[in-house]
Amino acid sequence: MNRVTTCGVFAFLALFLWGCGGGGGGGDAPADTGGDTGGNPEPQANGRVAGTITVRVPEQENVVEAEPNDSFDQSHFLGDLRRGRTLTIFGHATSDATDPFDGFRFFAPERVLVTARLEFNDDDQNDFDVAVYDFVASDFVARFLATTSPDEGQFAAKGQFALVVSGAAGEGDYILTVTAEAMPTLLAEEEPNDEFRTGTYFGELPAGDRVSMNGSAVSGDLDSLHFTTRGETQLDIRLTQPNGAQFEALVYDISHDLEEPQLLNTFTPTPGETVLRGEMAVLGGRWIQVIASAVGGSGDYILTVFGEEPPEPAEQGGGGSEPTFVPSSAEDFWQGKAIARAGPPARFGDPAAPLVAGQALVCAKAGSEDAMAASLAANGCRELARIPGHACCVEFDIPANLTPEEQQRFTACKTLELSRCQATAYAEPNYLRQPLLEPNDEFYNLQWHYGALNLPAAWEITTGSADVIVAVIDTGSRTHPDLDSRIIGGYDFISINSIARDGDGRDPDYTDEGDRSQPNGRSSWHGTHVAGTIGAVSDNDEGVAGVTWETGLMILRALGEGGGTTFDISNAIRYAAGLDNASGTTPQLRAHVINMSLGGGGFSNTMNDACQAAIDEGVVICASSGNSGSQGSSYPASYDRVLSIGSTDANNNRSWYSTWGPNLDFMAPGGDLGADRNADGNPDGVLSTHQREPTVGVPMPTENYLQGTSMSSPHAAGIVALMFAVAPEITPAQLETVLQDTAVDLGAEGRDNTFGHGLIDAHAAVFKANPDFGLLPARATLSNGSLLFERLDTLDTVRIQNAGEVFLTVEEIEVHTSNGGAWLSAVGVLNDDPEPTSDIKELTISVNRAGLDDGTYFGRITLHTNGGDVIMHIVMIAQAAPPTPANFNIFVRLVNIETGEIAGTSVVNPATGLEFDFDELPEGTYRLEAGTDDDGDGIICEAGELCGVYPIASSPVLIHVGADQERVGLDFTVTPSGALGG
């Protein structure tokens, strides 16, 4: 029996390759049987499993801003903001139009009290502000004017929001420290709070939650709190009044920049009543302001708003009932009063791409078309046109007297409201598109792996061709707005029902049915992630970008629960190449490229024959080199003429898990979830399309960071597709030669066993693929646009890349420090040779903390080249005392794969020891997993928590424990889960 394991994190697929004739070749087994277990009907409780956990996490939560981040749809996403988290952000702000805003987006799954502290240099010349932007309100909801440094502000938040740094005057560096703590029972009113869009901000108010504010008011005074609603909500408003005073509650909808806010309701007390109470329904996607109005008397009060499920659907269009009473004092107060602006000019609220005002694209969930149509009608939408089986374009009325800017934000808010309807799979703006050299996707600034491959420069030449097809042989795919329009079809080749989970054998339905390989019994959704790296819809202002923006994706499902067989995978290869196979069918057009993010030990003639036949047809095959972390051979990557792709991290080093050896061809980013070398506040995994699998319910589209050579191979496959776009007639042999000639040599000179021929350079490969291209002017780019030197870091290397064809010459290296003197230095080879032989440069950057006080130091390096000036921002932390030793619990679990029950749990801690030992185990087969439970909900491995599966996250192996058997030395690693919060 030949055995193969996959090479992608969270793919945890142990692939059973059932072959003829035994053998096996040193690959990890899907289950290490440890001997024959047949004929033993009675389990015996005498097995043992033991080992040690290794923890790989970034040293500190320090972040250097990632550009572009000056609009709400491309703000720098920093994940979940939970109680106890502190994040330090280093950035650079200007008061001119070159970089107007730095936005940092968070998701608060529970209501927290957030403290934002801003420090900046030279507050005589500089004036930086911090504002809070709410994504439902589509506007700023609070602002802290930091006229001097340092300054700080507090606000309560739940849901999605952004902290935005803007320069009111000057230019310089800043430190933004964000701390979240438990929400107090009552928040005090914030002054000023007697204008629209001011007052105490609470974030989102979902059903089952409440917000409370206490304050003091005199007759004629108005105090307010404001919040947002994502879904239709029943408000229960309670106002505790002072003795002898008369207070009223007014409810306004302030969702949009209208000339007049909309008064939804007024609640007046009954004489002698001490607690005023009123109930009303409001629609989702609204920004609501509740005002306590002291009509008569004065004193202290408590204003509480409960969010509840509405008993019946709220009346559409009006947002609530008509006001029952408007007190004259409030009427006089608001008469002629302008709406207050809570933050900087609303440019941050404009999307990076313009949209069609008054239109949205809406798609129904399967089987919910009628319900969605009714929901659209109830929301005042009219269908204009429809793509059969997919999205329809709807229009809705826009309030009168809105400026073009306000129409854009009104449309964005209305679209968000439509996306919350239960029958809706997704709703999105109808964007207007213009050609761009870089995509404007929401999370593109977090996809560091594309810059490492010089992809932006390649996109200047081509973004791909719809005539090129990439076959993704994997676990299949699930619906995702960043993938659906790119998929041209596919096939399910899984022939064994227990693996397929769909019970119907081979058929055209390539839906990923899940594999339950993850902790808590969740699935990997491996194929969805791989497909997104190759060809996620790009430049659509949402989600992630793909390597190729036009290529068609052929989804071939060959991996299921427990993996996939040699026979099924081989048939998928032949199908992709348009060759005869066991399904009895072939695609209308064959694929140009096949990606296989799978592999393991054991040579198979059947699979090798399929690969060679496909290559003979002109198909290029990319495959993962493996995740053993050692020298070895993995198949299909090690077959002749198959491109074996290893993994690099964010510093272009070999990833710790990446298999190396004589069969390795090239390197591409696969990431490292246990590091944050680019200091963007997220683990250095590969970000792509994925599925969020709730504890209850169906998976939903999302994005996720994963690591593994499963993530490096699709980068290579996407670049090969770009090469076919400019050179349709290129042969696999010619294409491999171009990749060899243009790869960036990372190790010993020439090809070596650690890096193969080196890191693929997308721009150089695409350009050289077509000999008819002329020479492009030199243009300098950097592998990293910023560097953070933590407490012990002293040295780093940055690669200088050429986005042009003319040789790049570095003419001068200019070093500048903002504080601390000459602690920064940069050394590179200045190319004075009139006939240079290479345009690849490296810059060695070092820091010296000698004589410096503890603190944070800023600098920048400017490279003056014949391809333009390039600036790199440098942040250094000086800290004499070592950080406090880590002290947190890791839960190590053995899960019986037959029953799904937890057979044992061991709690380990870095402060006390990381060894685990399970004794007296019943005979059986287990999954060995570990993770943290930061939120104490009893579920490990959630977003932001540490997670691991034996032996490494990218190649899990099931453990069989037999009678009287000890399995010791089962060491494995936990890293951040990589899931995007929110």
CSV table of N, CA and C in Angstrom, one decimal, residues 708-790:
chain,number,residue,atom,x,y,z
A,708,GLY,N,2.0,26.1,4.7
A,708,GLY,CA,2.3,24.8,4.1
A,708,GLY,C,2.8,24.9,2.7
A,709,THR,N,3.4,23.9,2.2
A,709,THR,CA,3.8,23.8,0.8
A,709,THR,C,2.5,23.7,-0.1
A,710,SER,N,1.4,23.3,0.5
A,710,SER,CA,0.2,23.4,-0.2
A,710,SER,C,-0.2,24.8,-0.6
A,711,MET,N,0.3,25.8,0.1
A,711,MET,CA,0.1,27.2,-0.2
A,711,MET,C,1.1,27.7,-1.2
A,712,SER,N,2.3,27.2,-1.2
A,712,SER,CA,3.4,27.6,-2.1
A,712,SER,C,3.1,27.2,-3.6
A,713,SER,N,2.6,25.9,-3.7
A,713,SER,CA,2.4,25.4,-5.1
A,713,SER,C,1.4,26.2,-5.9
A,714,PRO,N,0.2,26.6,-5.3
A,714,PRO,CA,-0.7,27.4,-6.1
A,714,PRO,C,-0.1,28.8,-6.6
A,715,HIS,N,0.8,29.3,-5.8
A,715,HIS,CA,1.5,30.6,-6.3
A,715,HIS,C,2.2,30.3,-7.6
A,716,ALA,N,2.9,29.1,-7.6
A,716,ALA,CA,3.6,28.8,-8.8
A,716,ALA,C,2.7,28.5,-10.0
A,717,ALA,N,1.6,27.8,-9.7
A,717,ALA,CA,0.6,27.5,-10.7
A,717,ALA,C,0.0,28.7,-11.3
A,718,GLY,N,-0.3,29.7,-10.5
A,718,GLY,CA,-0.9,31.0,-11.0
A,718,GLY,C,0.1,31.7,-11.8
A,719,ILE,N,1.4,31.7,-11.5
A,719,ILE,CA,2.4,32.4,-12.3
A,719,ILE,C,2.6,31.7,-13.6
A,720,VAL,N,2.5,30.4,-13.6
A,720,VAL,CA,2.6,29.7,-14.9
A,720,VAL,C,1.4,30.1,-15.8
A,721,ALA,N,0.2,30.2,-15.2
A,721,ALA,CA,-0.9,30.7,-16.0
A,721,ALA,C,-0.7,32.1,-16.6
A,722,LEU,N,0.0,33.0,-15.8
A,722,LEU,CA,0.3,34.3,-16.4
A,722,LEU,C,1.3,34.1,-17.5
A,723,MET,N,2.2,33.2,-17.4
A,723,MET,CA,3.1,33.0,-18.5
A,723,MET,C,2.4,32.5,-19.8
A,724,PHE,N,1.5,31.6,-19.6
A,724,PHE,CA,0.7,31.1,-20.8
A,724,PHE,C,-0.1,32.2,-21.4
A,725,ALA,N,-0.5,33.2,-20.6
A,725,ALA,CA,-1.3,34.3,-21.1
A,725,ALA,C,-0.6,35.1,-22.1
A,726,VAL,N,0.8,35.3,-21.9
A,726,VAL,CA,1.6,36.1,-22.8
A,726,VAL,C,2.3,35.2,-23.9
A,727,ALA,N,2.3,33.9,-23.6
A,727,ALA,CA,3.0,32.9,-24.5
A,727,ALA,C,2.2,31.7,-24.7
A,728,PRO,N,1.1,31.7,-25.4
A,728,PRO,CA,0.1,30.6,-25.4
A,728,PRO,C,0.8,29.3,-26.0
A,729,GLU,N,1.8,29.4,-26.8
A,729,GLU,CA,2.4,28.2,-27.5
A,729,GLU,C,3.6,27.7,-26.7
A,730,ILE,N,3.9,28.2,-25.6
A,730,ILE,CA,5.1,27.8,-24.8
A,730,ILE,C,4.9,26.4,-24.4
A,731,THR,N,6.0,25.6,-24.5
A,731,THR,CA,5.9,24.2,-24.0
A,731,THR,C,6.3,24.0,-22.6
A,732,PRO,N,5.9,22.9,-21.9
A,732,PRO,CA,6.3,22.8,-20.5
A,732,PRO,C,7.9,22.8,-20.3
A,733,ALA,N,8.6,22.3,-21.2
A,733,ALA,CA,10.1,22.3,-21.1
A,733,ALA,C,10.6,23.7,-21.2
A,734,GLN,N,10.1,24.5,-22.2
A,734,GLN,CA,10.5,25.9,-22.4
A,734,GLN,C,10.1,26.7,-21.2
A,735,LEU,N,8.9,26.5,-20.7
A,735,LEU,CA,8.5,27.2,-19.5
A,735,LEU,C,9.3,27.0,-18.3
A,736,GLU,N,9.7,25.7,-18.1
A,736,GLU,CA,10.6,25.4,-16.9
A,736,GLU,C,11.9,26.1,-17.1
A,737,THR,N,12.5,26.1,-18.3
A,737,THR,CA,13.7,26.8,-18.5
A,737,THR,C,13.7,28.2,-18.2
A,738,VAL,N,12.6,28.9,-18.6
A,738,VAL,CA,12.4,30.3,-18.2
A,738,VAL,C,12.4,30.5,-16.7
A,739,LEU,N,11.6,29.7,-16.0
A,739,LEU,CA,11.6,29.8,-14.6
A,739,LEU,C,13.0,29.6,-14.0
A,740,GLN,N,13.7,28.7,-14.5
A,740,GLN,CA,15.1,28.5,-14.0
A,740,GLN,C,16.0,29.7,-14.2
A,741,ASP,N,15.9,30.3,-15.4
A,741,ASP,CA,16.7,31.4,-15.8
A,741,ASP,C,16.4,32.7,-15.0
A,742,THR,N,15.1,32.8,-14.5
A,742,THR,CA,14.7,34.0,-13.9
A,742,THR,C,14.5,33.9,-12.4
A,743,ALA,N,14.6,32.7,-11.8
A,743,ALA,CA,14.4,32.6,-10.4
A,743,ALA,C,15.5,33.3,-9.6
A,744,VAL,N,15.1,33.8,-8.4
A,744,VAL,CA,16.1,34.6,-7.6
A,744,VAL,C,16.8,33.5,-6.7
A,745,ASP,N,18.1,33.5,-6.9
A,745,ASP,CA,19.0,32.5,-6.2
A,745,ASP,C,19.1,32.9,-4.7
A,746,LEU,N,18.6,32.0,-3.9
A,746,LEU,CA,18.5,32.3,-2.4
A,746,LEU,C,19.6,31.6,-1.6
A,747,GLY,N,20.1,30.5,-2.1
A,747,GLY,CA,21.1,29.7,-1.3
A,747,GLY,C,22.5,29.8,-2.0
A,748,ALA,N,23.2,28.7,-2.0
A,748,ALA,CA,24.5,28.6,-2.6
A,748,ALA,C,24.3,28.9,-4.1
A,749,GLU,N,25.4,29.4,-4.7
A,749,GLU,CA,25.2,29.9,-6.1
A,749,GLU,C,24.8,28.7,-7.0
A,750,GLY,N,23.8,29.0,-7.8
A,750,GLY,CA,23.3,27.9,-8.7
A,750,GLY,C,22.2,27.1,-7.9
A,751,ARG,N,21.8,26.0,-8.6
A,751,ARG,CA,20.8,25.2,-7.9
A,751,ARG,C,21.4,24.5,-6.7
A,752,ASP,N,20.6,24.4,-5.6
A,752,ASP,CA,21.0,23.7,-4.4
A,752,ASP,C,19.8,22.9,-3.9
A,753,ASN,N,20.1,22.0,-3.0
A,753,ASN,CA,19.0,21.2,-2.4
A,753,ASN,C,18.1,21.9,-1.4
A,754,THR,N,18.5,23.0,-0.9
A,754,THR,CA,17.7,23.7,0.1
A,754,THR,C,16.6,24.6,-0.6
A,755,PHE,N,17.0,25.3,-1.7
A,755,PHE,CA,16.1,26.2,-2.4
A,755,PHE,C,15.8,25.9,-3.8
A,756,GLY,N,16.4,24.7,-4.3
A,756,GLY,CA,16.2,24.4,-5.7
A,756,GLY,C,16.9,25.5,-6.6
A,757,HIS,N,16.2,25.9,-7.6
A,757,HIS,CA,16.7,27.0,-8.5
A,757,HIS,C,16.5,28.4,-7.8
A,758,GLY,N,15.7,28.4,-6.8
A,758,GLY,CA,15.5,29.7,-6.1
A,758,GLY,C,14.0,30.1,-6.1
A,759,LEU,N,13.8,31.3,-5.6
A,759,LEU,CA,12.4,31.9,-5.5
A,759,LEU,C,11.9,32.4,-6.9
A,760,ILE,N,10.7,32.0,-7.2
A,760,ILE,CA,10.2,32.4,-8.5
A,760,ILE,C,10.0,33.9,-8.5
A,761,ASP,N,10.4,34.5,-9.6
A,761,ASP,CA,10.2,36.0,-9.8
A,761,ASP,C,9.1,36.1,-10.9
A,762,ALA,N,7.9,36.5,-10.5
A,762,ALA,CA,6.8,36.5,-11.4
A,762,ALA,C,7.0,37.4,-12.6
A,763,HIS,N,7.5,38.6,-12.3
A,763,HIS,CA,7.7,39.6,-13.3
A,763,HIS,C,8.7,39.1,-14.4
A,764,ALA,N,9.9,38.7,-13.9
A,764,ALA,CA,10.9,38.2,-14.8
A,764,ALA,C,10.4,37.0,-15.6
A,765,ALA,N,9.7,36.1,-15.0
A,765,ALA,CA,9.3,34.9,-15.7
A,765,ALA,C,8.2,35.3,-16.8
A,766,VAL,N,7.3,36.2,-16.4
A,766,VAL,CA,6.3,36.5,-17.4
A,766,VAL,C,6.9,37.3,-18.6
A,767,PHE,N,7.8,38.2,-18.3
A,767,PHE,CA,8.5,39.0,-19.3
A,767,PHE,C,9.3,38.1,-20.2
A,768,LYS,N,10.1,37.2,-19.7
A,768,LYS,CA,11.0,36.4,-20.5
A,768,LYS,C,10.2,35.3,-21.3
A,769,ALA,N,9.0,35.0,-20.8
A,769,ALA,CA,8.2,34.0,-21.5
A,769,ALA,C,7.9,34.3,-23.0
A,770,ASN,N,7.8,35.6,-23.3
A,770,ASN,CA,7.5,36.1,-24.6
A,770,ASN,C,8.7,36.8,-25.1
A,771,PRO,N,9.5,36.2,-26.1
A,771,PRO,CA,10.7,36.9,-26.5
A,771,PRO,C,10.5,38.2,-27.4
A,772,ASP,N,9.2,38.4,-27.7
A,772,ASP,CA,8.9,39.6,-28.5
A,772,ASP,C,8.8,40.9,-27.7
A,773,PHE,N,8.8,40.7,-26.4
A,773,PHE,CA,8.6,42.0,-25.5
A,773,PHE,C,9.9,42.8,-25.7
A,774,GLY,N,9.7,44.1,-25.7
A,774,GLY,CA,10.9,45.0,-25.6
A,774,GLY,C,11.4,45.2,-24.2
A,775,LEU,N,12.3,46.1,-24.0
A,775,LEU,CA,12.9,46.3,-22.7
A,775,LEU,C,12.0,47.3,-21.9
A,776,LEU,N,11.7,46.9,-20.7
A,776,LEU,CA,11.0,47.8,-19.7
A,776,LEU,C,12.0,48.6,-19.0
A,777,PRO,N,11.7,49.9,-18.7
A,777,PRO,CA,12.6,50.7,-17.8
A,777,PRO,C,12.8,50.0,-16.5
A,778,ALA,N,13.9,50.3,-15.9
A,778,ALA,CA,14.2,49.8,-14.5
A,778,ALA,C,13.2,50.4,-13.5
A,779,ARG,N,12.8,49.7,-12.5
A,779,ARG,CA,11.9,50.2,-11.5
A,779,ARG,C,12.2,49.4,-10.2
A,780,ALA,N,12.6,50.1,-9.1
A,780,ALA,CA,13.0,49.4,-7.9
A,780,ALA,C,11.8,49.1,-7.0
A,781,THR,N,11.7,47.9,-6.5
A,781,THR,CA,10.7,47.5,-5.5
A,781,THR,C,11.5,46.8,-4.4
A,782,LEU,N,10.9,46.7,-3.2
A,782,LEU,CA,11.5,46.0,-2.1
A,782,LEU,C,10.7,44.8,-1.6
A,783,SER,N,11.4,43.8,-1.1
A,783,SER,CA,10.6,42.6,-0.6
A,783,SER,C,9.9,43.0,0.6
A,784,ASN,N,10.3,44.0,1.4
A,784,ASN,CA,9.6,44.5,2.6
A,784,ASN,C,9.6,46.0,2.5
A,785,GLY,N,8.5,46.6,2.7
A,785,GLY,CA,8.4,48.1,2.8
A,785,GLY,C,8.6,48.7,4.1
A,786,SER,N,8.7,47.8,5.2
A,786,SER,CA,9.0,48.3,6.5
A,786,SER,C,9.6,47.1,7.3
A,787,LEU,N,10.3,47.5,8.3
A,787,LEU,CA,10.9,46.5,9.2
A,787,LEU,C,10.8,46.9,10.6
A,788,LEU,N,10.5,45.9,11.5
A,788,LEU,CA,10.4,46.1,12.9
A,788,LEU,C,11.5,45.2,13.6
A,789,PHE,N,12.4,45.9,14.3
A,789,PHE,CA,13.4,45.2,15.1
A,789,PHE,C,12.9,45.1,16.5
A,790,GLU,N,12.6,43.8,16.9
A,790,GLU,CA,12.1,43.6,18.3
A,790,GLU,C,13.3,43.7,19.2
